[in-house]
Tab-separated table of C-alpha atoms and ligand atoms in Angstrom:
chain	number	residue	atom	x	y	z
A	20	UNK	CA	92.494	116.971	144.053
A	21	UNK	CA	95.941	115.818	143.230
A	22	UNK	CA	96.253	112.634	141.220
A	23	UNK	CA	98.427	110.049	142.958
A	24	UNK	CA	101.867	110.163	141.378
A	25	UNK	CA	102.059	107.328	138.846
A	26	UNK	CA	105.368	105.861	137.875
A	27	UNK	CA	106.139	106.670	134.265
A	28	UNK	CA	105.600	103.452	132.303
A	29	UNK	CA	108.610	102.015	130.506
A	30	UNK	CA	108.582	101.995	126.719
A	31	UNK	CA	109.124	98.261	126.875
A	32	UNK	CA	106.063	97.602	129.072
A	33	UNK	CA	106.052	94.709	131.512
A	34	UNK	CA	105.863	91.075	130.415
A	35	UNK	CA	102.207	90.938	131.503
A	36	UNK	CA	101.340	94.138	129.705
A	37	UNK	CA	102.998	92.856	126.550
A	38	UNK	CA	101.131	89.573	126.692
A	39	UNK	CA	97.863	91.461	127.070
A	40	UNK	CA	98.773	93.839	124.242
A	41	UNK	CA	99.583	91.077	121.755
A	42	UNK	CA	96.353	89.297	122.473
A	43	UNK	CA	94.268	92.468	122.193
A	44	UNK	CA	96.076	93.372	118.981
A	45	UNK	CA	95.424	89.920	117.512
A	46	UNK	CA	91.763	90.024	118.506
A	47	UNK	CA	91.323	93.539	117.166
A	48	UNK	CA	92.795	92.648	113.791
A	49	UNK	CA	90.789	89.435	113.566
A	50	UNK	CA	87.589	91.258	114.449
A	51	UNK	CA	88.188	93.725	111.637
A	52	UNK	CA	89.098	91.045	109.106
A	53	UNK	CA	86.200	88.767	110.023
A	54	UNK	CA	83.617	91.509	110.527
A	55	UNK	CA	84.357	93.894	107.694
A	56	UNK	CA	81.355	92.971	105.535
A	57	UNK	CA	79.034	94.199	108.259
A	58	UNK	CA	80.569	97.683	108.164
A	59	UNK	CA	79.391	100.433	105.817
A	60	UNK	CA	82.118	100.760	103.179
A	61	UNK	CA	82.559	104.379	104.174
A	62	UNK	CA	81.075	107.057	106.362
A	63	UNK	CA	81.457	110.768	105.977
A	64	UNK	CA	82.333	112.078	109.405
A	65	UNK	CA	82.553	115.802	110.067
A	66	UNK	CA	86.119	116.999	110.643
A	67	UNK	CA	85.117	118.154	114.123
A	68	UNK	CA	83.832	114.687	115.019
A	69	UNK	CA	87.121	113.180	113.841
A	70	UNK	CA	89.136	115.623	115.926
A	71	UNK	CA	86.927	114.848	118.920
A	72	UNK	CA	88.087	111.237	118.736
A	73	UNK	CA	91.583	112.479	119.491
A	74	UNK	CA	90.561	114.113	122.764
A	75	UNK	CA	90.999	110.725	124.411
A	76	UNK	CA	94.709	111.063	123.761
A	77	UNK	CA	96.042	113.345	126.459
A	78	UNK	CA	99.777	112.750	126.654
A	79	UNK	CA	99.972	114.091	130.181
A	80	UNK	CA	97.849	111.124	131.244
A	81	UNK	CA	99.378	107.910	129.902
A	82	UNK	CA	96.908	105.115	129.195
A	83	UNK	CA	97.167	101.338	129.053
A	84	UNK	CA	98.505	100.058	125.732
A	85	UNK	CA	95.518	97.843	124.983
A	86	UNK	CA	93.159	100.726	125.717
A	87	UNK	CA	95.063	102.906	123.250
A	88	UNK	CA	94.891	100.160	120.618
A	89	UNK	CA	91.147	99.788	121.120
A	90	UNK	CA	90.583	103.528	120.838
A	91	UNK	CA	92.513	103.747	117.584
A	92	UNK	CA	90.881	100.679	116.050
A	93	UNK	CA	87.468	102.040	116.925
A	94	UNK	CA	88.304	105.470	115.491
A	95	UNK	CA	89.622	103.991	112.252
A	96	UNK	CA	86.643	101.682	111.917
A	97	UNK	CA	84.252	104.601	112.342
A	98	UNK	CA	85.917	107.084	110.048
A	99	UNK	CA	87.907	105.519	107.261
A	100	UNK	CA	86.972	104.575	103.764
A	101	UNK	CA	87.312	100.824	104.250
A	102	UNK	CA	89.642	100.064	101.397
A	103	UNK	CA	89.959	96.419	102.560
A	104	UNK	CA	86.149	96.044	102.174
A	105	UNK	CA	84.954	93.659	99.424
A	106	UNK	CA	82.714	96.459	98.115
A	107	UNK	CA	85.382	99.108	97.908
A	108	UNK	CA	85.597	99.486	94.109
A	109	UNK	CA	88.154	102.223	94.162
A	110	UNK	CA	91.664	103.266	93.526
A	111	UNK	CA	93.678	100.028	93.537
A	112	UNK	CA	93.881	99.857	97.348
A	113	UNK	CA	93.634	96.175	98.183
A	114	UNK	CA	92.367	93.974	100.946
A	115	UNK	CA	95.769	93.242	102.456
A	116	UNK	CA	97.059	89.673	102.597
A	117	UNK	CA	96.787	88.300	106.102
A	118	UNK	CA	100.391	87.223	106.205
A	119	UNK	CA	101.364	90.679	104.964
A	120	UNK	CA	99.748	92.191	108.067
A	121	UNK	CA	101.777	89.829	110.235
A	122	UNK	CA	104.934	90.614	108.266
A	123	UNK	CA	104.598	94.326	108.945
A	124	UNK	CA	104.348	93.677	112.692
A	125	UNK	CA	107.353	91.354	112.572
A	126	UNK	CA	109.381	93.945	110.693
A	127	UNK	CA	108.551	96.566	113.307
A	128	UNK	CA	109.797	94.248	116.057
A	129	UNK	CA	113.110	93.320	114.419
A	130	UNK	CA	113.382	96.824	112.979
A	131	UNK	CA	116.131	96.070	110.480
A	132	UNK	CA	117.923	99.052	109.014
A	133	UNK	CA	118.282	98.442	105.326
A	134	UNK	CA	121.137	100.784	104.541
A	135	UNK	CA	124.067	98.389	104.897
A	136	UNK	CA	124.233	94.780	103.766
A	137	UNK	CA	126.297	93.794	106.789
A	138	UNK	CA	123.665	94.990	109.239
A	139	UNK	CA	120.892	92.904	107.718
A	140	UNK	CA	122.158	90.478	105.146
A	141	UNK	CA	118.970	88.404	105.256
A	142	UNK	CA	116.666	91.381	104.771
A	143	UNK	CA	118.762	92.758	101.913
A	144	UNK	CA	119.070	89.386	100.203
A	145	UNK	CA	115.369	88.657	100.728
A	146	UNK	CA	114.443	91.824	98.839
A	147	UNK	CA	116.914	91.012	96.068
A	148	UNK	CA	115.428	87.538	95.826
A	149	UNK	CA	111.900	88.960	95.502
A	150	UNK	CA	113.076	91.485	92.909
A	151	UNK	CA	114.784	88.824	90.777
A	152	UNK	CA	111.806	86.465	91.029
A	153	UNK	CA	109.317	89.158	90.060
A	154	UNK	CA	111.636	90.330	87.292
A	155	UNK	CA	111.630	86.844	85.834
A	156	UNK	CA	107.818	86.928	85.731
A	157	UNK	CA	108.193	89.879	83.354
A	158	UNK	CA	110.652	87.957	81.215
A	159	UNK	CA	113.769	89.565	82.674
A	160	UNK	CA	116.925	87.492	83.041
A	161	UNK	CA	117.242	86.775	86.773
A	162	UNK	CA	120.984	87.286	86.754
A	163	UNK	CA	120.666	90.765	85.245
A	164	UNK	CA	117.681	91.944	87.268
A	165	UNK	CA	118.155	94.449	90.011
A	166	UNK	CA	115.943	97.030	91.622
A	167	UNK	CA	114.847	98.754	94.748
A	168	UNK	CA	111.838	98.635	97.021
A	169	UNK	CA	110.112	101.983	97.398
A	170	UNK	CA	107.305	103.594	99.337
A	171	UNK	CA	105.116	103.168	96.280
A	172	UNK	CA	104.740	103.614	92.549
A	173	UNK	CA	105.330	107.348	92.671
A	174	UNK	CA	108.783	106.892	94.134
A	175	UNK	CA	109.486	104.015	91.748
A	176	UNK	CA	108.575	106.287	88.819
A	177	UNK	CA	110.752	109.041	90.233
A	178	UNK	CA	113.582	106.497	90.433
A	179	UNK	CA	112.939	105.564	86.796
A	180	UNK	CA	113.285	109.171	85.744
A	181	UNK	CA	116.571	109.493	87.590
A	182	UNK	CA	117.925	106.230	86.185
A	183	UNK	CA	116.987	107.241	82.657
A	184	UNK	CA	118.587	110.659	83.127
A	185	UNK	CA	121.822	109.208	84.507
A	186	UNK	CA	121.938	106.696	81.700
A	187	UNK	CA	121.519	109.342	79.001
A	188	UNK	CA	123.496	112.198	80.557
A	189	UNK	CA	126.401	111.001	82.726
A	190	UNK	CA	127.602	114.609	82.876
A	191	UNK	CA	124.647	115.285	85.201
A	192	UNK	CA	126.410	113.477	87.987
A	193	UNK	CA	128.928	116.227	88.645
A	194	UNK	CA	127.575	119.186	86.740
A	195	UNK	CA	123.822	118.888	87.239
A	196	UNK	CA	121.314	119.787	84.563
A	197	UNK	CA	123.299	122.837	83.475
A	198	UNK	CA	126.022	120.509	82.279
A	199	UNK	CA	123.554	118.966	79.838
A	200	UNK	CA	123.694	120.962	76.656
A	201	UNK	CA	120.034	120.662	75.708
A	202	UNK	CA	116.738	120.550	77.593
A	203	UNK	CA	115.965	116.867	78.348
A	204	UNK	CA	112.397	115.836	77.471
A	205	UNK	CA	110.430	112.624	77.917
A	206	UNK	CA	107.153	111.107	76.753
A	207	UNK	CA	104.143	109.651	78.531
A	208	UNK	CA	100.611	109.039	77.307
A	209	UNK	CA	97.840	111.506	78.074
A	210	UNK	CA	96.363	108.814	80.350
A	211	UNK	CA	99.565	108.215	82.337
A	212	UNK	CA	99.846	108.610	86.090
A	213	UNK	CA	100.267	112.096	87.563
A	214	UNK	CA	103.385	111.012	89.467
A	215	UNK	CA	105.441	111.745	86.343
A	216	UNK	CA	104.479	115.403	86.521
A	217	UNK	CA	105.724	115.588	90.085
A	218	UNK	CA	108.833	113.554	89.317
A	219	UNK	CA	109.671	115.827	86.409
A	220	UNK	CA	109.591	118.833	88.696
A	221	UNK	CA	111.471	117.012	91.454
A	222	UNK	CA	114.226	116.082	89.002
A	223	UNK	CA	114.620	119.744	88.147
A	224	UNK	CA	113.381	119.180	84.598
A	225	UNK	CA	110.262	121.264	85.028
A	226	UNK	CA	106.767	120.344	84.014
A	227	UNK	CA	107.243	121.240	80.356
A	228	UNK	CA	109.861	118.502	79.933
A	229	UNK	CA	106.986	116.034	80.090
A	230	UNK	CA	105.327	115.520	76.707
A	231	UNK	CA	101.857	114.034	76.767
A	232	UNK	CA	101.203	111.886	73.728
A	233	UNK	CA	97.549	111.558	72.658
A	234	UNK	CA	95.738	108.240	72.972
A	235	UNK	CA	93.652	106.228	70.515
A	236	UNK	CA	90.037	105.106	70.890
A	237	UNK	CA	91.144	102.456	73.392
A	238	UNK	CA	93.054	105.026	75.435
A	239	UNK	CA	96.447	103.623	74.347
A	240	UNK	CA	99.371	105.818	73.388
A	241	UNK	CA	99.371	106.706	69.667
A	242	UNK	CA	102.809	105.553	68.624
A	243	UNK	CA	102.750	107.520	65.373
A	244	UNK	CA	102.218	110.665	67.450
A	245	UNK	CA	105.082	109.569	69.695
A	246	UNK	CA	107.423	109.214	66.732
A	247	UNK	CA	106.373	112.585	65.391
A	248	UNK	CA	106.919	114.244	68.764
A	249	UNK	CA	110.422	112.793	69.089
A	250	UNK	CA	111.253	113.998	65.572
A	251	UNK	CA	109.939	117.489	66.284
A	252	UNK	CA	111.798	117.717	69.580
A	253	UNK	CA	115.087	116.637	68.048
A	254	UNK	CA	114.602	119.136	65.235
A	255	UNK	CA	114.144	121.916	67.773
A	256	UNK	CA	117.213	121.033	69.822
A	257	UNK	CA	115.560	119.218	72.718
A	258	UNK	CA	117.139	116.054	74.124
A	259	UNK	CA	114.649	113.166	74.335
A	260	UNK	CA	115.799	110.524	76.820
A	261	UNK	CA	112.822	108.431	77.963
A	262	UNK	CA	109.469	107.013	76.919
A	263	UNK	CA	107.041	105.706	79.528
A	264	UNK	CA	104.472	103.095	78.568
A	265	UNK	CA	101.680	102.470	81.050
A	266	UNK	CA	100.500	98.910	81.573
A	267	UNK	CA	97.134	99.424	83.222
A	268	UNK	CA	96.230	103.093	83.439
A	269	UNK	CA	94.709	104.403	86.633
A	270	UNK	CA	91.646	105.780	84.884
A	271	UNK	CA	90.630	102.913	82.695
A	272	UNK	CA	93.133	100.046	82.822
A	273	UNK	CA	94.345	100.547	79.280
A	274	UNK	CA	97.689	99.122	78.239
A	275	UNK	CA	99.943	101.077	75.908
A	276	UNK	CA	101.381	99.174	72.907
A	277	UNK	CA	104.529	98.168	74.782
A	278	UNK	CA	106.053	96.206	71.895
A	279	UNK	CA	105.771	99.166	69.519
A	280	UNK	CA	107.171	101.538	72.118
A	281	UNK	CA	110.049	99.123	72.708
A	282	UNK	CA	110.886	99.158	68.995
A	283	UNK	CA	110.772	102.952	68.833
A	284	UNK	CA	112.924	103.455	71.922
A	285	UNK	CA	115.458	100.958	70.622
A	286	UNK	CA	115.680	102.735	67.292
A	287	UNK	CA	115.840	106.165	68.922
A	288	UNK	CA	118.204	105.062	71.673
A	289	UNK	CA	115.870	106.116	74.492
A	290	UNK	CA	115.191	104.543	77.881
A	291	UNK	CA	111.920	102.605	77.956
A	292	UNK	CA	110.147	102.549	81.297
A	293	UNK	CA	106.911	100.629	81.850
A	294	UNK	CA	104.653	101.876	84.609
A	295	UNK	CA	102.919	98.638	85.566
A	296	UNK	CA	102.134	99.755	89.109
A	297	UNK	CA	98.760	98.051	89.156
A	298	UNK	CA	98.492	96.073	85.905
A	299	UNK	CA	101.883	94.378	86.241
A	300	UNK	CA	100.275	91.706	88.400
A	301	UNK	CA	98.720	90.331	85.191
A	302	UNK	CA	102.173	88.864	84.434
A	303	UNK	CA	101.484	86.233	87.080
A	304	UNK	CA	98.562	84.788	85.108
A	305	UNK	CA	99.556	82.830	81.979
A	306	UNK	CA	96.475	83.805	79.945
A	307	UNK	CA	96.794	87.502	80.854
A	308	UNK	CA	100.522	87.716	80.201
A	309	UNK	CA	100.105	88.362	76.445
A	310	UNK	CA	98.339	91.638	77.324
A	311	UNK	CA	101.715	92.878	78.594
A	312	UNK	CA	103.609	91.804	75.492
A	313	UNK	CA	106.780	93.805	75.101
A	314	UNK	CA	107.300	94.467	78.796
A	315	UNK	CA	110.384	92.235	78.792
A	316	UNK	CA	112.052	94.831	76.547
A	317	UNK	CA	111.499	97.608	79.060
A	318	UNK	CA	114.686	99.007	80.552
A	319	UNK	CA	112.823	99.382	83.815
A	320	UNK	CA	109.448	98.600	85.355
A	321	UNK	CA	107.355	100.008	88.207
A	322	UNK	CA	105.335	97.416	90.101
A	323	UNK	CA	103.318	98.237	93.200
A	324	UNK	CA	102.985	95.153	95.384
A	325	UNK	CA	100.492	97.152	97.461
A	326	UNK	CA	98.039	97.217	94.592
A	327	UNK	CA	97.016	94.033	92.796
A	328	UNK	CA	99.412	91.811	94.756
A	329	UNK	CA	97.389	92.874	97.810
A	330	UNK	CA	100.368	93.501	100.061
A	331	UNK	CA	99.796	96.152	102.764
A	332	UNK	CA	100.995	99.657	101.882
A	333	UNK	CA	103.647	100.825	101.157
A	334	UNK	CA	105.299	98.344	98.890
A	335	UNK	CA	106.483	99.742	95.575
A	336	UNK	CA	109.186	98.195	93.437
A	337	UNK	CA	111.467	99.634	90.789
A	338	UNK	CA	112.921	96.868	88.614
A	339	UNK	CA	115.569	97.171	85.961
A	340	UNK	CA	117.621	94.864	83.777
A	341	UNK	CA	120.585	97.236	83.869
A	342	UNK	CA	122.622	95.946	86.761
A	343	UNK	CA	124.846	98.988	87.125
A	344	UNK	CA	122.416	101.840	86.712
A	345	UNK	CA	121.237	102.242	90.308
A	346	UNK	CA	124.778	102.409	91.652
A	347	UNK	CA	125.688	104.823	88.917
A	348	UNK	CA	122.753	107.043	89.868
A	349	UNK	CA	122.885	106.864	93.672
A	350	UNK	CA	126.574	106.172	94.443
A	351	UNK	CA	127.858	107.681	97.662
A	352	UNK	CA	130.061	106.645	100.538
A	353	UNK	CA	130.018	107.532	104.192
A	354	UNK	CA	132.727	107.061	106.790
A	355	UNK	CA	130.377	105.652	109.431
A	356	UNK	CA	129.204	102.753	107.285
A	357	UNK	CA	130.722	99.350	108.050
A	358	UNK	CA	133.071	98.317	105.274
A	359	UNK	CA	131.464	96.425	102.430
A	360	UNK	CA	131.132	92.714	103.098
A	361	UNK	CA	133.433	90.536	101.040
A	362	UNK	CA	131.889	88.383	98.354
A	363	UNK	CA	128.563	90.177	97.983
A	364	UNK	CA	127.541	90.809	94.465
A	365	UNK	CA	126.084	94.292	94.752
A	366	UNK	CA	126.685	97.439	96.703
A	367	UNK	CA	125.086	98.293	100.001
A	368	UNK	CA	121.488	99.398	99.499
A	369	UNK	CA	122.213	102.963	100.572
A	370	UNK	CA	124.512	103.381	97.575
A	371	UNK	CA	121.892	102.271	95.087
A	372	UNK	CA	118.681	104.042	96.132
A	373	UNK	CA	117.327	107.320	97.455
A	374	UNK	CA	117.243	105.964	101.006
A	375	UNK	CA	119.481	105.704	103.964
A	376	UNK	CA	117.527	104.125	106.852
A	377	UNK	CA	114.624	102.236	105.423
A	378	UNK	CA	112.002	99.764	106.500
A	379	UNK	CA	112.189	96.114	105.392
A	380	UNK	CA	109.467	96.576	102.774
A	381	UNK	CA	110.212	93.276	101.075
A	382	UNK	CA	109.200	90.978	103.911
A	383	UNK	CA	105.475	91.391	103.379
A	384	UNK	CA	105.983	90.621	99.688
A	385	UNK	CA	108.251	87.642	100.390
A	386	UNK	CA	105.818	86.140	102.902
A	387	UNK	CA	102.739	86.820	100.778
A	388	UNK	CA	104.393	85.053	97.843
A	389	UNK	CA	105.734	82.273	100.063
A	390	UNK	CA	102.327	81.487	101.528
A	391	UNK	CA	100.135	81.873	98.417
A	392	UNK	CA	102.733	80.725	95.879
A	393	UNK	CA	102.660	81.668	92.205
A	394	UNK	CA	99.623	79.419	91.778
A	395	UNK	CA	97.715	81.065	94.606
A	396	UNK	CA	98.390	84.457	93.080
A	397	UNK	CA	97.481	83.322	89.572
A	398	UNK	CA	94.171	81.967	90.854
A	399	UNK	CA	93.412	85.097	92.833
A	400	UNK	CA	94.207	87.504	90.015
A	401	UNK	CA	92.290	85.348	87.548
A	402	UNK	CA	89.266	85.281	89.851
A	403	UNK	CA	89.371	89.069	90.248
A	404	UNK	CA	89.582	89.448	86.478
A	405	UNK	CA	86.484	87.245	86.171
A	406	UNK	CA	84.703	89.470	88.691
A	407	UNK	CA	85.566	92.384	86.406
A	408	UNK	CA	83.974	90.594	83.435
A	409	UNK	CA	80.949	89.749	85.500
A	410	UNK	CA	80.599	93.362	86.596
A	411	UNK	CA	80.762	94.515	82.964
A	412	UNK	CA	77.966	92.064	82.095
A	413	UNK	CA	75.801	93.031	85.063
A	414	UNK	CA	76.202	96.735	84.338
A	415	UNK	CA	75.301	96.179	80.695
A	416	UNK	CA	72.208	94.173	81.645
A	417	UNK	CA	71.067	97.025	83.917
A	418	UNK	CA	71.345	99.640	81.156
A	419	UNK	CA	74.750	101.048	82.021
A	420	UNK	CA	77.161	101.509	79.153
A	421	UNK	CA	80.757	100.455	79.778
A	422	UNK	CA	82.977	102.727	77.692
A	423	UNK	CA	86.477	101.327	78.243
A	424	UNK	CA	88.026	98.194	76.797
A	425	UNK	CA	90.623	96.338	78.830
A	426	UNK	CA	91.307	92.764	79.896
A	427	UNK	CA	91.834	94.126	83.420
A	428	UNK	CA	88.984	94.492	85.935
A	429	UNK	CA	88.170	98.214	85.681
A	430	UNK	CA	84.855	99.493	84.382
A	431	UNK	CA	84.375	103.078	83.236
A	432	UNK	CA	80.688	103.544	82.553
A	433	UNK	CA	77.736	105.877	82.213
A	434	UNK	CA	73.999	105.679	81.968
A	435	UNK	CA	73.166	104.122	78.604
A	436	UNK	CA	70.001	106.257	78.390
A	437	UNK	CA	71.435	109.550	79.572
A	438	UNK	CA	74.813	109.424	77.850
A	439	UNK	CA	75.315	113.134	78.003
A	440	UNK	CA	74.847	113.190	81.770
A	441	UNK	CA	76.884	116.041	83.194
A	442	UNK	CA	79.815	115.567	85.511
A	443	UNK	CA	77.584	117.016	88.250
A	444	UNK	CA	74.956	114.334	87.671
A	445	UNK	CA	77.606	111.643	87.917
A	446	UNK	CA	78.899	113.176	91.138
A	447	UNK	CA	75.366	113.090	92.532
A	448	UNK	CA	75.083	109.418	91.570
A	449	UNK	CA	78.372	108.608	93.244
A	450	UNK	CA	77.393	110.531	96.375
A	451	UNK	CA	74.175	108.513	96.611
A	452	UNK	CA	75.998	105.202	96.237
A	453	UNK	CA	78.725	106.149	98.692
A	454	UNK	CA	76.250	107.569	101.226
A	455	UNK	CA	74.331	104.280	101.150
A	456	UNK	CA	77.395	102.613	102.657
A	457	UNK	CA	76.799	99.742	100.212
A	458	UNK	CA	79.773	100.409	97.990
A	459	UNK	CA	82.509	102.896	97.200
A	460	UNK	CA	82.987	104.051	93.620
A	461	UNK	CA	84.231	107.247	92.030
A	462	UNK	CA	84.091	109.370	88.924
A	463	UNK	CA	86.898	110.189	86.557
A	464	UNK	CA	87.439	111.694	83.149
A	465	UNK	CA	88.792	109.689	80.282
A	466	UNK	CA	90.612	111.506	77.512
A	467	UNK	CA	90.844	114.398	79.957
A	468	UNK	CA	87.260	115.452	79.365
A	469	UNK	CA	84.628	112.709	79.184
A	470	UNK	CA	83.116	112.243	82.668
A	471	UNK	CA	82.457	108.622	83.623
A	472	UNK	CA	81.763	106.481	86.644
A	473	UNK	CA	84.608	104.177	87.617
A	474	UNK	CA	84.514	100.862	89.464
A	475	UNK	CA	87.546	98.633	89.874
A	476	UNK	CA	87.784	95.204	91.470
A	477	UNK	CA	90.476	95.787	94.072
A	478	UNK	CA	89.598	93.186	96.693
A	479	UNK	CA	90.175	89.447	96.345
A	480	UNK	CA	87.126	89.040	98.603
A	481	UNK	CA	84.654	90.615	96.154
A	482	UNK	CA	82.058	88.047	95.034
A	483	UNK	CA	78.987	87.991	92.776
A	484	UNK	CA	76.664	89.118	95.583
A	485	UNK	CA	78.890	92.124	96.159
A	486	UNK	CA	78.568	93.015	92.483
A	487	UNK	CA	74.780	92.742	92.702
A	488	UNK	CA	74.762	95.071	95.684
A	489	UNK	CA	76.819	97.609	93.744
A	490	UNK	CA	74.574	97.459	90.694
A	491	UNK	CA	71.348	97.686	92.720
A	492	UNK	CA	72.741	100.626	94.616
A	493	UNK	CA	73.628	102.310	91.305
A	494	UNK	CA	70.176	101.599	89.923
A	495	UNK	CA	68.494	103.133	92.960
A	496	UNK	CA	70.671	106.234	92.696
A	497	UNK	CA	69.819	106.560	89.007
A	498	UNK	CA	66.088	106.248	89.687
A	499	UNK	CA	66.323	108.928	92.350
A	500	UNK	CA	68.235	111.243	90.048
A	501	UNK	CA	65.677	110.622	87.296
A	502	UNK	CA	62.765	111.389	89.632
A	503	UNK	CA	64.430	114.624	90.682
A	504	UNK	CA	65.024	115.662	87.070
A	505	UNK	CA	61.382	114.973	86.198
A	506	UNK	CA	60.232	117.069	89.128
A	507	UNK	CA	62.554	119.895	88.114
A	508	UNK	CA	61.260	119.752	84.537
A	509	UNK	CA	57.675	119.954	85.807
A	510	UNK	CA	58.438	122.945	88.002
A	511	UNK	CA	60.113	124.712	85.112
A	512	UNK	CA	57.213	123.938	82.754
B	603	PLP	C1	99.006	103.951	91.717
B	603	PLP	C2	99.810	104.247	90.533
B	603	PLP	C3	101.001	104.959	90.644
B	603	PLP	C4	101.456	105.553	91.946
B	603	PLP	O1	101.722	104.600	92.905
B	603	PLP	P1	101.656	104.938	94.468
B	603	PLP	O2	102.024	103.651	95.085
B	603	PLP	O3	100.257	105.350	94.763
B	603	PLP	O4	102.645	106.011	94.727
B	603	PLP	C5	101.738	105.155	89.502
B	603	PLP	N1	101.320	104.679	88.321
B	603	PLP	C6	100.176	103.993	88.170
B	603	PLP	C7	99.781	103.482	86.821
B	603	PLP	C8	99.379	103.754	89.276
B	603	PLP	O5	98.228	103.075	89.131
């Protein structure tokens, strides 16, 4: 039978349909926010089951907007690792700020194009305001601070590499890397983020331009090894141009000796970048700030607002105290751009970043800061740090051995009894915990080889009961693993 011909719906939808959509959207979001504790932190759906959820989307049969929203919300709720869950102890993905969720919707509606100042002076100035204010939290001079909002820390680190290159080798601008006499090289710690490997390749430097400096017992860059590496490289005709210090490593939350690195880079005339993607938020808490000592000397800083500042993804920031460097690196002009507005103090955004059209990333940061205030953030970050201390204590009391030392809320740990547990055993433990739906944790390797369990406080909603649930779930998994090992031993005997 033929379907009755339906008029193609307009992209705008009718006033009634819009009203219905906004209310369903609001309810759906509220239901998720209010009901998240009742959900398992993750499920492990089969790929085929996930694809089956998409069969409801047949583009030859348009559906009502609110029905589409419901379908998607249901599919996400059933399949995703719930990173906003209070018992997601994972990879720095936060519970998003409520006002940040609203900000992202508002941005989509106004859809500002952040290439030219004249098109969206408020949006551009709002981001500059946020950048200067955050810079001042790191001890930067507001008047000198500039930067760019990015998709995340990876792009901010890529930007840092480019800025450092353009600062050291202006001849690159016209002649490319072949115009640089020597092979540029740069230094990161062995515990640094993998984005530098990618960025090195994307900058055309190749992976060998990245020098991994060994770390000490606390997983911090060995500065004597750094100095030796720079000396060796210079002796062999390489051209060092950058040192990256990490403030809060992804594995274990360790903080490189930023002050010492600052002194070395100053003496050696190298760019000093601090990757504070996650840990940088500690600058907002007076008693944690000393842990970042030296960061004010960094030439540039990566801060991910979508990590510990709990802003929805993606919200990375590249900050620098060199006002001219971004324009020097990304300068360009295009005939179709409206002429520069008179009296503005910096170039159009498109001439000082990788982007042309870009989303108004800064609004969710501006509104999150506006609504919580510095004090609200300090309290939140302090409380999460306390949860980290409490987790360390609870793990210790249950016979788990925490092997990393950091003021930040990440625990790397192993079974205090079975210290030599294999990576496979740890994977089994993690699978048990994750399959229980009680919590989400992971494994990692510190020092590139030692397998450990890793739990990080990433949600501002995590409380003591949540920690107890994690530890009891770990204990159960350990008991099960132990029982299995005993059985295996008996069979073998
Ligand atoms: C997360 C992280 C990054 C990468 O940031 P994305 O936003 O995920 O691209 C870089 N460095 C460190 C230290 C990180 O923790």
